[in-house]
PDB file of C-alpha atoms in Angstrom:
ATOM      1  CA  UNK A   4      -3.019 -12.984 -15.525  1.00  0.00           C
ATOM      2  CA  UNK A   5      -3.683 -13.146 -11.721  1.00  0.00           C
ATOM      3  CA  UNK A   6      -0.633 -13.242  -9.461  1.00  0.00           C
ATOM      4  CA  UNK A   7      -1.254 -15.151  -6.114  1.00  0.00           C
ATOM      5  CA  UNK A   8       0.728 -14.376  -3.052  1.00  0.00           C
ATOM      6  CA  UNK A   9       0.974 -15.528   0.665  1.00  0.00           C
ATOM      7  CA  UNK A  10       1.774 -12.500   3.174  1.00  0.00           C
ATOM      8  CA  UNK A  11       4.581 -13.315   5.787  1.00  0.00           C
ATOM      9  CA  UNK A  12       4.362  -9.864   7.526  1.00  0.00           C
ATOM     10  CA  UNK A  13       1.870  -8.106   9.505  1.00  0.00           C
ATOM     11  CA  UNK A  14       2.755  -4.643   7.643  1.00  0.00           C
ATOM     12  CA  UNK A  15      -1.199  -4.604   7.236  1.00  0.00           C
ATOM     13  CA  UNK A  16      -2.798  -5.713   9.690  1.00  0.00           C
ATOM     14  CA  UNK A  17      -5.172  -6.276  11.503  1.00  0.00           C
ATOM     15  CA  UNK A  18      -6.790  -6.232   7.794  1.00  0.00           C
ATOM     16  CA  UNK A  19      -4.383  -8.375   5.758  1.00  0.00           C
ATOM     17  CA  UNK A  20      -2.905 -11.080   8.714  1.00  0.00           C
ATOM     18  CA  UNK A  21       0.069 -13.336   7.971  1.00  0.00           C
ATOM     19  CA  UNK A  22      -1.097 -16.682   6.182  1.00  0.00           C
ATOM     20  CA  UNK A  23      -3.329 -15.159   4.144  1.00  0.00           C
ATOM     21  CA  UNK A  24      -3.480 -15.600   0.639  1.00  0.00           C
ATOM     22  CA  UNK A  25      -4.061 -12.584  -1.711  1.00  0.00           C
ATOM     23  CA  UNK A  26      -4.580 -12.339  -5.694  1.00  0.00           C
ATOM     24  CA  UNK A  27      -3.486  -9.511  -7.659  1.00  0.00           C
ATOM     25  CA  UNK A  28      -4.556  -7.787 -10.807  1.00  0.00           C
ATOM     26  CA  UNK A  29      -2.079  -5.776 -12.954  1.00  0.00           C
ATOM     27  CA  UNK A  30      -3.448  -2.355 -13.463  1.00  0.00           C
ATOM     28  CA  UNK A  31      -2.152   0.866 -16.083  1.00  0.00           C
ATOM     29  CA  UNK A  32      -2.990   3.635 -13.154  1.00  0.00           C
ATOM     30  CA  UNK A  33      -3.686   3.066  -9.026  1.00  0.00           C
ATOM     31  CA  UNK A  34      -5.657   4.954  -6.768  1.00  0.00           C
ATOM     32  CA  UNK A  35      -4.820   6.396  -3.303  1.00  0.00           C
ATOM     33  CA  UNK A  36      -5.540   3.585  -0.875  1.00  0.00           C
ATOM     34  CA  UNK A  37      -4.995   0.691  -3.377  1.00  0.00           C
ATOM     35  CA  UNK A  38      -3.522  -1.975  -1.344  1.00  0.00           C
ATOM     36  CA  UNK A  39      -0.435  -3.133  -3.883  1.00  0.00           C
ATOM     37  CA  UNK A  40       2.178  -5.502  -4.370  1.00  0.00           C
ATOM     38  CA  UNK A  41       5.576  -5.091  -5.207  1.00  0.00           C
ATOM     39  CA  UNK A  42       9.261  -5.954  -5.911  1.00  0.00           C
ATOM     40  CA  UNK A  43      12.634  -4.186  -4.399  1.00  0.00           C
ATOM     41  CA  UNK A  44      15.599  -5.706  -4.036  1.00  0.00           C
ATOM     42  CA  UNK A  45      14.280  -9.356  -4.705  1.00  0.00           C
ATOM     43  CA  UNK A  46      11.457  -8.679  -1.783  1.00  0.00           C
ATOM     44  CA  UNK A  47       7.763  -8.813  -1.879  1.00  0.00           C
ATOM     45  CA  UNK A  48       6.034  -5.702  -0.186  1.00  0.00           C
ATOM     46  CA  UNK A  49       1.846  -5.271   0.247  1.00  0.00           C
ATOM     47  CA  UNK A  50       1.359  -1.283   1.551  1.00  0.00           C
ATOM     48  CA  UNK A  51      -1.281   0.813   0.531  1.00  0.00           C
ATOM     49  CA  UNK A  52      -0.854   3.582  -1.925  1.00  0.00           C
ATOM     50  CA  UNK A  53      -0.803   7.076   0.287  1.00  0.00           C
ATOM     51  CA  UNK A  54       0.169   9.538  -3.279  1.00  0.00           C
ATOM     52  CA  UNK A  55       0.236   8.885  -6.810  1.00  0.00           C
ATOM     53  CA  UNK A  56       3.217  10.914  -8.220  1.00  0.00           C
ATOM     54  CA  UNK A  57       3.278   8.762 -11.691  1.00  0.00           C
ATOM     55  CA  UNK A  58       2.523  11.932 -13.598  1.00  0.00           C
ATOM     56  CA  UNK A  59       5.863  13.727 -11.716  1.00  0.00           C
ATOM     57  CA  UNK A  60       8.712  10.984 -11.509  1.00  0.00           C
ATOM     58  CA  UNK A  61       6.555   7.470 -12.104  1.00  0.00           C
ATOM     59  CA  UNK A  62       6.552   7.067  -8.694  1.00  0.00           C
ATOM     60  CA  UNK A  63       3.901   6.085  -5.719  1.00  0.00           C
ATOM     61  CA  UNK A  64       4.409   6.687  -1.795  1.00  0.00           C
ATOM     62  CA  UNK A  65       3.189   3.757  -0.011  1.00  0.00           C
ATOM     63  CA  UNK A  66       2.221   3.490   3.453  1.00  0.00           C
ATOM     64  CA  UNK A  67       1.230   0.202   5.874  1.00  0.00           C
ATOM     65  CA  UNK A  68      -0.988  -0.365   7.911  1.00  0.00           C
ATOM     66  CA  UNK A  69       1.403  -0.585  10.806  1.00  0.00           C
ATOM     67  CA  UNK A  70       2.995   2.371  10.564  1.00  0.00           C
ATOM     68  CA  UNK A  71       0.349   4.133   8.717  1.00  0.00           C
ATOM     69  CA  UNK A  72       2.259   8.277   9.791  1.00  0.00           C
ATOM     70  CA  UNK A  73       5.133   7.291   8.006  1.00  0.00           C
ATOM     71  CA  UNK A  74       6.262   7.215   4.347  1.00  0.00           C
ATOM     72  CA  UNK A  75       7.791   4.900   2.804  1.00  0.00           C
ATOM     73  CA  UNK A  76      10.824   5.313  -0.227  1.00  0.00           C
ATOM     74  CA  UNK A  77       8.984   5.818  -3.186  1.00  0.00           C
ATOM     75  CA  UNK A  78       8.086   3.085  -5.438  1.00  0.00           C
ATOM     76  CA  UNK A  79       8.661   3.058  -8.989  1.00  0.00           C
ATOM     77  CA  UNK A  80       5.477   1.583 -11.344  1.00  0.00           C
ATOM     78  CA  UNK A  81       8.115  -0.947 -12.863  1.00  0.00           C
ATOM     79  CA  UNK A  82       8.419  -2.667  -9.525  1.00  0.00           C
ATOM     80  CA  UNK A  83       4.448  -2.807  -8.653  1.00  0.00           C
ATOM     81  CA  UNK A  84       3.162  -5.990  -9.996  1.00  0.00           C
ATOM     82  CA  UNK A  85      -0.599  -5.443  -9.051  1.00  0.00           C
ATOM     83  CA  UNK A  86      -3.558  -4.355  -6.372  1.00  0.00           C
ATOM     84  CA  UNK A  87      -4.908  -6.716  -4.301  1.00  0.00           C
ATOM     85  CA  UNK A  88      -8.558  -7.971  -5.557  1.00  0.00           C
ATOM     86  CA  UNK A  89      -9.947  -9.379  -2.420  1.00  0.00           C
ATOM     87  CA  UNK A  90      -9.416  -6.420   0.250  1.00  0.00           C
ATOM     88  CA  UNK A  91     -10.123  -3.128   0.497  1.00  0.00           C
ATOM     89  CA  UNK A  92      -9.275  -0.323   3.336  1.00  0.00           C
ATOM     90  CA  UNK A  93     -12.589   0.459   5.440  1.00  0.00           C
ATOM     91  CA  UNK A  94     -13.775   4.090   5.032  1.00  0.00           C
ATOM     92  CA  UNK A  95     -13.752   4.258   8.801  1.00  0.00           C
ATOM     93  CA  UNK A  96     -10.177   3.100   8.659  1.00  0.00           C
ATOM     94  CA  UNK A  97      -9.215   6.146   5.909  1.00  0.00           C
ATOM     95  CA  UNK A  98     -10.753   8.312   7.835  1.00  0.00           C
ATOM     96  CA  UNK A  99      -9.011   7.693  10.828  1.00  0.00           C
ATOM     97  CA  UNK A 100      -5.638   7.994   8.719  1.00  0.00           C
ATOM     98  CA  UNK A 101      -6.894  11.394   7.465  1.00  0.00           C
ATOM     99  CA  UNK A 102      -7.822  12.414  10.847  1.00  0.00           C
ATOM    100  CA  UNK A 103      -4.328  11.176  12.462  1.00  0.00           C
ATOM    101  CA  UNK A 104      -2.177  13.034   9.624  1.00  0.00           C
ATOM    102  CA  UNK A 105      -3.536  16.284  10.253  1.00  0.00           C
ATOM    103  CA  UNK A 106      -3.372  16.352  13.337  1.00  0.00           C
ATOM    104  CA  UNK A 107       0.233  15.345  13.049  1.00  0.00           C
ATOM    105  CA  UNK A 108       0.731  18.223  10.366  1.00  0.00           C
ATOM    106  CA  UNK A 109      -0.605  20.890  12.936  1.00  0.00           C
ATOM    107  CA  UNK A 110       1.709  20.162  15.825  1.00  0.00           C
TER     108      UNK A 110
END
């Protein structure tokens, strides 16, 4: 079953903008950069996946698009009800991440 959802923040912009509407897929594993949806605290969240540590403490670190330098608290797979189908990150956009991390890490 497909979960549809309208975003009401610009966490991920400018690729996901307010208004639109996204549909999610329920997966068993997630990839880094899978953009995802889930539930804390009876709140909807879409951030991208930065690490998978499901195979150390079932949890992933997410990231937005906003604040792309900056972790977010780790999200349990319980609360993640699906990726996004419709969207993916660019590969310019990852590499710019990449590119901006590292350079953070040296200074």
């Amino acid at each position: 079953m497909n979960l549809k959802f309208r975003v009401v923040s610009d966490s991920m912009a400018p690729l996901i903008k307010v208004g639109d509407e996204l549909t999610f897929e329920k997966k068993s594993a997630y990839n880094i950069f899978d953009i995802i949806l889930f539930k804390r605290k009876d709140e909807l969240f879409v951030h991208f996946v930065w690490r998978d540590q499901s195979s150390f403490n079932n949890t992933l670190i997410t990231r937005s698009l906003k604040n792309y330098l900056a972790d977010e608290e780790p999200v349990s797979i319980g609360e993640v009800l699906g990726t996004v189908a419709e969207f993916k990150i660019p590969a310019a956009t990852k590499i710019k991440i990449y590119l901006n991390c590292l350079v953070r890490s040296k200074l």
